[in-house]
């Protein structure tokens, strides 16, 4: 099936394989830059919106929002409920309640938007402006013909063996298996006022909540914009291999069962947040409002060749699959897409291997490598464990440093220079203006986290 509007054809042609958030963003950007663009998907537009789950929570901060704005696209900050900070709780072995802090986002906000909504709206705009949308399964063989017919071909999906065209970069891929099992569910039933999660932060429901349990995994709640229900909340959990959480997550087989698993999880492990979690409700009209699975963090080459020798570029998750624990996947994909579009718009020569490799190297330098490292930090990678312990302890002492630490999710670049505990101390001193040893000397374990006394005002209204 093909949809097309009649518009004058551009001299330069481009093909984008994959109509998820990153692919359709790149396609629309190239179209607006004067390219003749064909976007390929294995599903039609209705199915992309209504027959699949959202690919995670797609939380974005300021730099990713700026990338969308640079393309002239809606970044949803005026439509989605805003995140203005991150409230963190860390429990150690035997559930000892050790670290708590509330980091405010400094100069930016976060928004988590249903990727199905964003892709659907951008796909509609793409077709209205003259882009060609083709529904077919692209294989390595058919990709060869597509790449032969286009000056620039971007692969934004790994399905059908397409990811195999881009070799894994072993130097940037430290894991040979997923580091977590994942479970997510989107819900309604609570608002965003100061009474929601008030025990965590004076900002209440404007801050998302992140809990780390050393022996089980991590859990996150945050404001979300669902494609149908509108303003809502999303849960995303990460279970460590072999943990009880992993067993519980595996039992999910519907939105309702996922919701029950999450509520039981908070009842049994994270009771400080339990009243809000018990007040949430499943979005019954969307049977795909949940997802479980696992992601192996992998970084691949930015350039590949088809069987016929035609050059193609990887994009988004095809370039780098991040564990979603640090929210880097959606952000990095959008930043990569914007950079590629901007570079292609002013490029006069061929989009050959050298040009594509240069663009990918630039993306890795300004975002990709840092996004990879901040993901490893939040995963508790053993190589970064001492650094992580130092940074999180400092955040619990100094609110200014708490803001800087959560700011690494927005702008992870400063983390690249932190390769030792000493370097972590220098970072702490730069942010706080205080000697790190003196600051860390004031660290005291939390002892007992404050418990929620939330009463569901929405249900009682």
Short mmCIF file of C-alpha atoms in Angstrom, two decimals:
data_model
loop_
_atom_site.label_atom_id
_atom_site.label_comp_id
_atom_site.label_asym_id
_atom_site.label_seq_id
_atom_site.Cartn_x
_atom_site.Cartn_y
_atom_site.Cartn_z
CA UNK A 1 0.00 0.00 0.00
CA UNK A 2 1.35 3.41 -0.93
CA UNK A 3 0.09 6.88 -0.11
CA UNK A 4 1.42 9.88 -1.95
CA UNK A 5 0.53 13.51 -2.58
CA UNK A 6 1.46 15.20 -5.85
CA UNK A 7 4.32 17.62 -5.30
CA UNK A 8 7.31 18.60 -7.41
CA UNK A 9 10.03 15.99 -7.13
CA UNK A 10 13.37 16.88 -5.59
CA UNK A 11 16.63 16.13 -7.32
CA UNK A 12 17.97 14.20 -4.33
CA UNK A 13 16.13 11.12 -3.12
CA UNK A 14 16.24 9.45 0.29
CA UNK A 15 14.76 6.31 1.77
CA UNK A 16 14.12 5.66 5.45
CA UNK A 17 13.43 2.11 6.62
CA UNK A 18 11.32 2.00 9.78
CA UNK A 19 8.45 4.30 10.78
CA UNK A 20 9.01 4.48 14.50
CA UNK A 21 9.63 7.77 16.25
CA UNK A 22 13.21 8.19 15.01
CA UNK A 23 12.60 6.98 11.47
CA UNK A 24 9.57 9.15 10.77
CA UNK A 25 11.30 12.15 12.37
CA UNK A 26 14.25 11.74 10.00
CA UNK A 27 11.95 11.20 7.03
CA UNK A 28 9.94 14.34 7.77
CA UNK A 29 13.12 16.34 8.38
CA UNK A 30 14.65 15.25 5.07
CA UNK A 31 11.41 16.01 3.25
CA UNK A 32 11.34 19.53 4.68
CA UNK A 33 14.99 19.90 3.67
CA UNK A 34 14.06 19.37 0.02
CA UNK A 35 14.59 15.64 -0.44
CA UNK A 36 12.29 13.28 -2.29
CA UNK A 37 11.65 10.84 0.58
CA UNK A 38 10.17 7.36 0.76
CA UNK A 39 9.43 5.92 4.18
CA UNK A 40 9.04 2.14 4.54
CA UNK A 41 7.20 0.25 7.28
CA UNK A 42 6.04 -3.32 7.76
CA UNK A 43 2.75 -1.98 9.24
CA UNK A 44 0.20 0.52 8.00
CA UNK A 45 -0.44 3.74 9.89
CA UNK A 46 -3.42 2.50 11.87
CA UNK A 47 -1.58 -0.60 12.99
CA UNK A 48 1.46 1.45 14.00
CA UNK A 49 -0.79 3.51 16.26
CA UNK A 50 -3.17 0.92 17.66
CA UNK A 51 -1.85 -2.63 17.25
CA UNK A 52 1.53 -2.41 18.99
CA UNK A 53 2.80 -1.22 22.37
CA UNK A 54 4.80 1.95 22.79
CA UNK A 55 8.53 1.31 22.73
CA UNK A 56 9.22 2.30 26.32
CA UNK A 57 8.43 5.65 27.90
CA UNK A 58 10.57 7.78 25.55
CA UNK A 59 11.48 10.29 28.23
CA UNK A 60 13.20 13.34 26.72
CA UNK A 61 14.99 16.32 28.22
CA UNK A 62 16.10 19.69 26.91
CA UNK A 63 18.73 18.76 24.33
CA UNK A 64 16.49 16.20 22.61
CA UNK A 65 13.61 18.68 22.67
CA UNK A 66 15.89 21.26 21.05
CA UNK A 67 16.69 18.74 18.30
CA UNK A 68 12.99 18.39 17.53
CA UNK A 69 12.47 22.15 17.59
CA UNK A 70 15.41 22.58 15.20
CA UNK A 71 13.50 20.40 12.74
CA UNK A 72 10.40 22.55 13.19
CA UNK A 73 8.60 19.75 15.04
CA UNK A 74 6.41 19.75 18.12
CA UNK A 75 8.46 18.72 21.16
CA UNK A 76 5.29 18.23 23.25
CA UNK A 77 6.43 20.39 26.14
CA UNK A 78 3.18 22.36 25.83
CA UNK A 79 1.00 19.22 25.68
CA UNK A 80 2.55 16.62 27.94
CA UNK A 81 2.73 16.72 31.75
CA UNK A 82 6.17 18.00 32.64
CA UNK A 83 8.89 16.43 34.75
CA UNK A 84 10.75 19.09 36.73
CA UNK A 85 13.01 16.77 38.70
CA UNK A 86 13.88 13.24 39.76
CA UNK A 87 13.40 11.90 43.28
CA UNK A 88 15.74 8.99 44.09
CA UNK A 89 15.70 6.32 46.81
CA UNK A 90 18.40 3.64 47.09
CA UNK A 91 18.13 0.56 49.30
CA UNK A 92 21.13 -1.67 49.80
CA UNK A 93 21.46 -5.34 50.79
CA UNK A 94 18.69 -6.58 53.07
CA UNK A 95 16.70 -3.53 51.96
CA UNK A 96 18.63 -1.14 54.17
CA UNK A 97 17.34 2.34 53.30
CA UNK A 98 20.55 4.18 52.49
CA UNK A 99 20.31 7.13 50.11
CA UNK A 100 17.61 9.64 49.27
CA UNK A 101 17.73 12.87 47.30
CA UNK A 102 15.53 15.05 45.17
CA UNK A 103 17.25 16.51 42.10
CA UNK A 104 15.67 19.50 40.37
CA UNK A 105 16.09 19.86 36.61
CA UNK A 106 18.01 23.08 36.06
CA UNK A 107 16.90 25.05 32.99
CA UNK A 108 14.98 22.24 31.26
CA UNK A 109 12.02 19.92 31.76
CA UNK A 110 11.37 16.31 30.86
CA UNK A 111 8.43 14.97 28.88
CA UNK A 112 7.51 11.34 28.29
CA UNK A 113 5.33 10.93 25.20
CA UNK A 114 3.75 7.80 23.76
CA UNK A 115 5.92 7.01 20.75
CA UNK A 116 2.83 5.79 18.88
CA UNK A 117 1.25 9.24 19.18
CA UNK A 118 4.36 11.08 18.08
CA UNK A 119 5.06 8.76 15.15
CA UNK A 120 1.43 8.89 14.03
CA UNK A 121 1.26 12.68 13.99
CA UNK A 122 4.57 12.98 12.17
CA UNK A 123 3.58 10.31 9.67
CA UNK A 124 0.40 12.25 8.90
CA UNK A 125 2.41 15.44 8.37
CA UNK A 126 4.93 13.55 6.23
CA UNK A 127 2.23 12.36 3.84
CA UNK A 128 0.38 15.69 3.78
CA UNK A 129 3.62 17.40 2.72
CA UNK A 130 4.23 14.98 -0.14
CA UNK A 131 6.23 12.13 1.37
CA UNK A 132 5.71 8.63 0.05
CA UNK A 133 4.76 5.97 2.62
CA UNK A 134 5.21 2.38 1.53
CA UNK A 135 3.95 -0.55 3.59
CA UNK A 136 6.09 -3.60 2.96
CA UNK A 137 8.57 -5.75 4.82
CA UNK A 138 12.05 -4.63 3.79
CA UNK A 139 14.57 -7.46 3.67
CA UNK A 140 18.32 -7.33 3.06
CA UNK A 141 17.61 -8.29 -0.56
CA UNK A 142 14.96 -5.62 -1.15
CA UNK A 143 17.07 -3.07 0.70
CA UNK A 144 19.73 -3.54 -1.95
CA UNK A 145 17.35 -2.32 -4.64
CA UNK A 146 16.09 0.55 -2.45
CA UNK A 147 19.63 1.74 -1.74
CA UNK A 148 20.49 1.54 -5.44
CA UNK A 149 17.61 3.88 -6.26
CA UNK A 150 18.29 6.51 -3.58
CA UNK A 151 21.12 8.91 -2.86
CA UNK A 152 20.74 8.41 0.90
CA UNK A 153 19.31 5.38 2.71
CA UNK A 154 18.79 5.27 6.48
CA UNK A 155 17.95 2.06 8.33
CA UNK A 156 15.96 2.80 11.49
CA UNK A 157 14.83 -0.75 12.22
CA UNK A 158 16.72 -3.95 12.85
CA UNK A 159 13.87 -6.23 11.85
CA UNK A 160 14.24 -8.88 9.18
CA UNK A 161 17.98 -9.16 9.66
CA UNK A 162 18.66 -5.53 8.75
CA UNK A 163 20.69 -4.91 11.89
CA UNK A 164 23.16 -7.58 10.76
CA UNK A 165 24.33 -5.19 8.05
CA UNK A 166 25.96 -3.10 10.78
CA UNK A 167 28.68 -4.94 12.73
CA UNK A 168 28.71 -4.66 16.52
CA UNK A 169 31.34 -2.28 17.85
CA UNK A 170 32.99 -4.47 20.48
CA UNK A 171 34.90 -1.56 21.99
CA UNK A 172 31.61 0.18 22.84
CA UNK A 173 29.60 -2.95 23.71
CA UNK A 174 30.70 -4.38 27.08
CA UNK A 175 27.73 -6.74 27.54
CA UNK A 176 27.00 -10.01 25.78
CA UNK A 177 23.45 -10.26 27.16
CA UNK A 178 20.65 -8.05 28.51
CA UNK A 179 21.43 -6.61 31.93
CA UNK A 180 17.80 -6.35 33.03
CA UNK A 181 14.36 -7.79 32.34
CA UNK A 182 11.87 -5.00 31.73
CA UNK A 183 8.22 -4.39 32.55
CA UNK A 184 6.25 -1.25 31.79
CA UNK A 185 2.60 -0.26 32.14
CA UNK A 186 0.78 3.02 31.61
CA UNK A 187 -1.96 4.01 34.06
CA UNK A 188 -4.30 6.79 35.13
CA UNK A 189 -5.97 7.60 38.46
CA UNK A 190 -3.60 10.11 40.04
CA UNK A 191 -2.74 13.70 39.18
CA UNK A 192 0.41 15.80 39.38
CA UNK A 193 -0.28 18.03 42.38
CA UNK A 194 1.95 18.56 45.39
CA UNK A 195 -0.07 15.94 47.31
CA UNK A 196 1.11 13.16 44.94
CA UNK A 197 4.39 11.60 46.09
CA UNK A 198 4.60 14.49 48.58
CA UNK A 199 6.73 12.35 50.91
CA UNK A 200 9.41 12.29 48.22
CA UNK A 201 9.54 15.93 47.15
CA UNK A 202 7.95 19.34 47.77
CA UNK A 203 7.28 19.30 44.01
CA UNK A 204 5.00 16.29 44.42
CA UNK A 205 3.75 14.82 41.16
CA UNK A 206 5.91 17.16 39.08
CA UNK A 207 8.93 14.99 39.93
CA UNK A 208 9.31 11.46 38.69
CA UNK A 209 10.36 8.82 41.20
CA UNK A 210 13.23 6.37 40.90
CA UNK A 211 13.93 3.58 43.39
CA UNK A 212 16.96 1.30 43.35
CA UNK A 213 17.01 -1.98 45.28
CA UNK A 214 20.49 -3.49 45.21
CA UNK A 215 19.35 -7.11 45.18
CA UNK A 216 16.32 -6.80 42.88
CA UNK A 217 16.50 -3.96 40.37
CA UNK A 218 15.08 -0.51 39.75
CA UNK A 219 11.62 1.06 39.47
CA UNK A 220 10.53 4.38 37.97
CA UNK A 221 7.26 6.32 37.95
CA UNK A 222 6.77 9.43 35.85
CA UNK A 223 4.16 11.66 34.18
CA UNK A 224 3.31 10.50 30.66
CA UNK A 225 1.22 11.49 27.64
CA UNK A 226 -0.73 8.47 26.37
CA UNK A 227 -2.00 8.46 22.80
CA UNK A 228 -5.66 8.08 23.84
CA UNK A 229 -5.94 8.72 27.58
CA UNK A 230 -3.81 11.86 27.44
CA UNK A 231 -2.03 12.90 30.66
CA UNK A 232 -1.29 9.74 32.62
CA UNK A 233 1.54 7.98 34.47
CA UNK A 234 4.01 5.33 33.37
CA UNK A 235 5.80 2.67 35.39
CA UNK A 236 9.03 1.16 34.14
CA UNK A 237 10.80 -1.57 36.08
CA UNK A 238 14.16 -3.28 35.62
CA UNK A 239 14.75 -6.69 37.19
CA UNK A 240 18.24 -8.02 37.80
CA UNK A 241 18.99 -11.47 36.36
CA UNK A 242 18.03 -14.21 38.81
CA UNK A 243 16.04 -11.88 41.06
CA UNK A 244 12.54 -12.39 42.41
CA UNK A 245 11.49 -9.38 40.37
CA UNK A 246 12.58 -11.14 37.19
CA UNK A 247 10.27 -14.06 38.01
CA UNK A 248 7.39 -11.71 38.74
CA UNK A 249 7.87 -9.67 35.56
CA UNK A 250 7.88 -12.83 33.44
CA UNK A 251 4.33 -13.67 34.61
CA UNK A 252 2.80 -10.55 33.03
CA UNK A 253 0.52 -11.34 30.08
CA UNK A 254 -1.81 -8.33 29.92
CA UNK A 255 -2.10 -4.74 31.05
CA UNK A 256 -4.19 -5.89 34.00
CA UNK A 257 -1.71 -8.53 35.12
CA UNK A 258 1.22 -6.14 34.66
CA UNK A 259 -0.59 -3.59 36.84
CA UNK A 260 -1.23 -6.19 39.56
CA UNK A 261 2.42 -7.25 39.47
CA UNK A 262 3.54 -3.64 39.90
CA UNK A 263 1.16 -3.02 42.80
CA UNK A 264 2.31 -6.21 44.54
CA UNK A 265 5.91 -5.23 43.89
CA UNK A 266 5.43 -1.95 45.73
CA UNK A 267 3.49 -3.62 48.51
CA UNK A 268 6.30 -6.12 49.10
CA UNK A 269 9.42 -4.07 48.34
CA UNK A 270 8.80 -0.32 47.96
CA UNK A 271 6.06 0.38 50.46
CA UNK A 272 7.10 4.01 50.89
CA UNK A 273 5.32 4.79 47.60
CA UNK A 274 2.46 2.30 47.96
CA UNK A 275 -0.65 4.56 48.40
CA UNK A 276 -0.10 6.33 45.08
CA UNK A 277 0.57 3.06 43.29
CA UNK A 278 -2.60 1.49 44.68
CA UNK A 279 -4.61 4.49 43.45
CA UNK A 280 -3.61 3.96 39.80
CA UNK A 281 -5.89 2.41 37.21
CA UNK A 282 -5.26 0.46 34.01
CA UNK A 283 -6.06 2.09 30.66
CA UNK A 284 -8.61 -0.53 29.62
CA UNK A 285 -9.18 0.91 26.15
CA UNK A 286 -5.58 0.19 25.19
CA UNK A 287 -4.67 -3.50 25.48
CA UNK A 288 -1.13 -2.56 24.41
CA UNK A 289 -0.52 -0.16 27.30
CA UNK A 290 2.08 -2.53 28.74
CA UNK A 291 5.26 -4.24 27.59
CA UNK A 292 7.79 -6.74 28.87
CA UNK A 293 11.10 -7.87 27.44
CA UNK A 294 14.84 -7.33 27.61
CA UNK A 295 17.35 -5.23 25.71
CA UNK A 296 20.98 -6.09 25.19
CA UNK A 297 22.86 -2.78 25.15
CA UNK A 298 24.67 -2.81 21.80
CA UNK A 299 26.49 -0.20 19.73
CA UNK A 300 26.80 -0.97 16.04
CA UNK A 301 28.66 0.55 13.13
CA UNK A 302 27.11 3.61 11.58
CA UNK A 303 27.66 2.43 8.01
CA UNK A 304 26.89 -0.85 6.26
CA UNK A 305 26.73 -2.22 2.74
CA UNK A 306 24.04 -4.21 1.01
CA UNK A 307 24.74 -7.38 -0.94
CA UNK A 308 25.18 -5.26 -4.05
CA UNK A 309 27.67 -2.99 -2.34
CA UNK A 310 25.37 0.00 -1.81
CA UNK A 311 26.09 2.13 1.25
CA UNK A 312 23.40 2.48 3.95
CA UNK A 313 23.46 4.20 7.34
CA UNK A 314 22.15 2.98 10.68
CA UNK A 315 19.85 5.23 12.68
CA UNK A 316 18.36 5.21 16.18
CA UNK A 317 18.11 1.83 17.87
CA UNK A 318 19.79 0.23 14.88
CA UNK A 319 22.89 2.28 15.68
CA UNK A 320 22.72 1.94 19.45
CA UNK A 321 20.33 -0.06 21.59
CA UNK A 322 20.47 1.35 25.13
CA UNK A 323 18.98 -0.21 28.20
CA UNK A 324 16.20 2.31 28.96
CA UNK A 325 17.28 2.76 32.60
CA UNK A 326 18.82 6.19 31.86
CA UNK A 327 16.36 7.29 29.19
CA UNK A 328 18.96 7.62 26.45
CA UNK A 329 17.41 5.65 23.57
CA UNK A 330 14.71 8.04 22.36
CA UNK A 331 16.86 11.07 23.08
CA UNK A 332 19.90 9.80 21.21
CA UNK A 333 17.85 8.69 18.23
CA UNK A 334 16.24 12.11 17.84
CA UNK A 335 19.55 13.92 18.25
CA UNK A 336 21.19 11.63 15.69
CA UNK A 337 18.31 12.17 13.25
CA UNK A 338 18.45 15.96 13.60
CA UNK A 339 22.21 16.03 13.09
CA UNK A 340 21.98 13.84 9.99
CA UNK A 341 19.19 15.95 8.47
CA UNK A 342 21.05 19.21 9.14
CA UNK A 343 24.27 17.85 7.62
CA UNK A 344 22.51 16.34 4.59
CA UNK A 345 20.62 19.56 3.88
CA UNK A 346 23.84 21.48 3.19
CA UNK A 347 25.91 18.67 1.68
CA UNK A 348 26.66 18.99 -2.05
CA UNK A 349 28.57 15.76 -2.64
CA UNK A 350 27.62 12.09 -2.58
CA UNK A 351 26.38 10.46 0.60
CA UNK A 352 29.19 7.97 0.46
CA UNK A 353 30.79 5.81 3.12
CA UNK A 354 33.28 8.49 4.17
CA UNK A 355 30.57 11.12 4.62
CA UNK A 356 28.26 8.80 6.57
CA UNK A 357 31.13 7.60 8.77
CA UNK A 358 32.05 11.20 9.53
CA UNK A 359 28.48 12.00 10.59
CA UNK A 360 28.30 8.94 12.82
CA UNK A 361 31.65 9.70 14.45
CA UNK A 362 30.39 13.20 15.20
CA UNK A 363 27.22 11.82 16.80
CA UNK A 364 29.19 9.40 18.96
CA UNK A 365 31.45 12.24 20.08
CA UNK A 366 28.69 14.65 21.04
CA UNK A 367 26.10 12.18 22.40
CA UNK A 368 26.43 8.48 21.73
CA UNK A 369 29.47 7.64 23.84
CA UNK A 370 28.26 9.74 26.77
CA UNK A 371 24.77 8.24 26.54
CA UNK A 372 26.33 4.79 26.65
CA UNK A 373 28.37 5.64 29.74
CA UNK A 374 25.52 7.23 31.72
CA UNK A 375 23.43 4.13 30.99
CA UNK A 376 26.22 1.95 32.38
CA UNK A 377 26.42 4.20 35.46
CA UNK A 378 22.73 3.77 36.26
CA UNK A 379 22.96 0.03 35.56
CA UNK A 380 25.55 -0.20 38.33
CA UNK A 381 28.22 -1.47 35.96
CA UNK A 382 31.02 -2.93 38.12
CA UNK A 383 33.62 -0.81 36.31
CA UNK A 384 31.74 2.33 37.39
CA UNK A 385 30.49 1.12 40.79
CA UNK A 386 32.88 3.15 42.96
CA UNK A 387 32.29 6.24 40.87
CA UNK A 388 28.54 5.73 41.12
CA UNK A 389 28.64 5.25 44.89
CA UNK A 390 30.59 8.49 45.23
CA UNK A 391 28.27 10.51 43.00
CA UNK A 392 25.05 9.22 44.55
CA UNK A 393 26.33 9.76 48.08
CA UNK A 394 27.29 13.35 47.21
CA UNK A 395 23.83 13.95 45.76
CA UNK A 396 22.26 12.93 49.07
CA UNK A 397 24.32 15.57 50.87
CA UNK A 398 24.15 18.57 48.52
CA UNK A 399 21.00 19.59 46.54
CA UNK A 400 23.13 21.43 44.00
CA UNK A 401 25.00 18.25 43.23
CA UNK A 402 21.75 16.26 43.16
CA UNK A 403 20.64 18.56 40.33
CA UNK A 404 23.94 18.02 38.53
CA UNK A 405 23.72 14.25 38.86
CA UNK A 406 20.19 13.97 37.45
CA UNK A 407 21.29 16.52 34.83
CA UNK A 408 23.53 13.84 33.34
CA UNK A 409 20.36 12.28 31.92
CA UNK A 410 19.80 15.50 29.99
CA UNK A 411 23.45 16.21 29.12
CA UNK A 412 25.65 13.17 29.83
CA UNK A 413 28.81 14.64 28.29
CA UNK A 414 30.52 15.59 31.61
CA UNK A 415 30.54 11.92 32.62
CA UNK A 416 33.01 11.04 29.85
CA UNK A 417 35.83 12.73 31.75
CA UNK A 418 35.07 10.90 35.01
CA UNK A 419 37.20 7.75 34.90
CA UNK A 420 38.15 7.40 38.58
CA UNK A 421 36.95 8.20 42.08
CA UNK A 422 39.41 11.08 42.11
CA UNK A 423 37.87 12.49 38.93
CA UNK A 424 34.43 12.07 40.49
CA UNK A 425 35.66 14.12 43.44
CA UNK A 426 36.86 16.85 41.10
CA UNK A 427 33.42 16.92 39.45
CA UNK A 428 31.76 17.22 42.85
CA UNK A 429 34.07 20.08 43.81
CA UNK A 430 33.43 21.95 40.54
CA UNK A 431 29.68 21.74 41.02
CA UNK A 432 29.47 22.48 44.72
CA UNK A 433 32.52 24.67 45.30
CA UNK A 434 33.45 22.42 48.21
CA UNK A 435 36.14 19.82 48.71
CA UNK A 436 34.61 16.44 47.88
CA UNK A 437 36.16 14.68 50.86
CA UNK A 438 34.68 17.22 53.25
CA UNK A 439 31.30 17.04 51.58
CA UNK A 440 31.22 13.23 51.57
CA UNK A 441 32.28 13.27 55.21
CA UNK A 442 28.81 14.62 56.02
CA UNK A 443 27.05 11.67 54.39
CA UNK A 444 24.71 9.83 56.74
CA UNK A 445 22.60 6.83 55.67
CA UNK A 446 18.92 7.69 55.38
CA UNK A 447 17.89 5.12 57.98
CA UNK A 448 14.19 5.10 57.11
CA UNK A 449 12.57 6.72 54.10
CA UNK A 450 9.46 8.82 54.66
CA UNK A 451 6.28 6.88 53.88
CA UNK A 452 3.42 8.22 51.78
CA UNK A 453 0.19 9.33 53.44
CA UNK A 454 -1.49 10.00 50.09
CA UNK A 455 -5.29 10.00 49.87
CA UNK A 456 -6.68 9.67 46.39
CA UNK A 457 -8.48 12.96 45.88
CA UNK A 458 -9.41 12.07 42.30
CA UNK A 459 -11.25 8.96 43.37
CA UNK A 460 -13.06 10.82 46.12
CA UNK A 461 -14.00 13.86 44.04
#
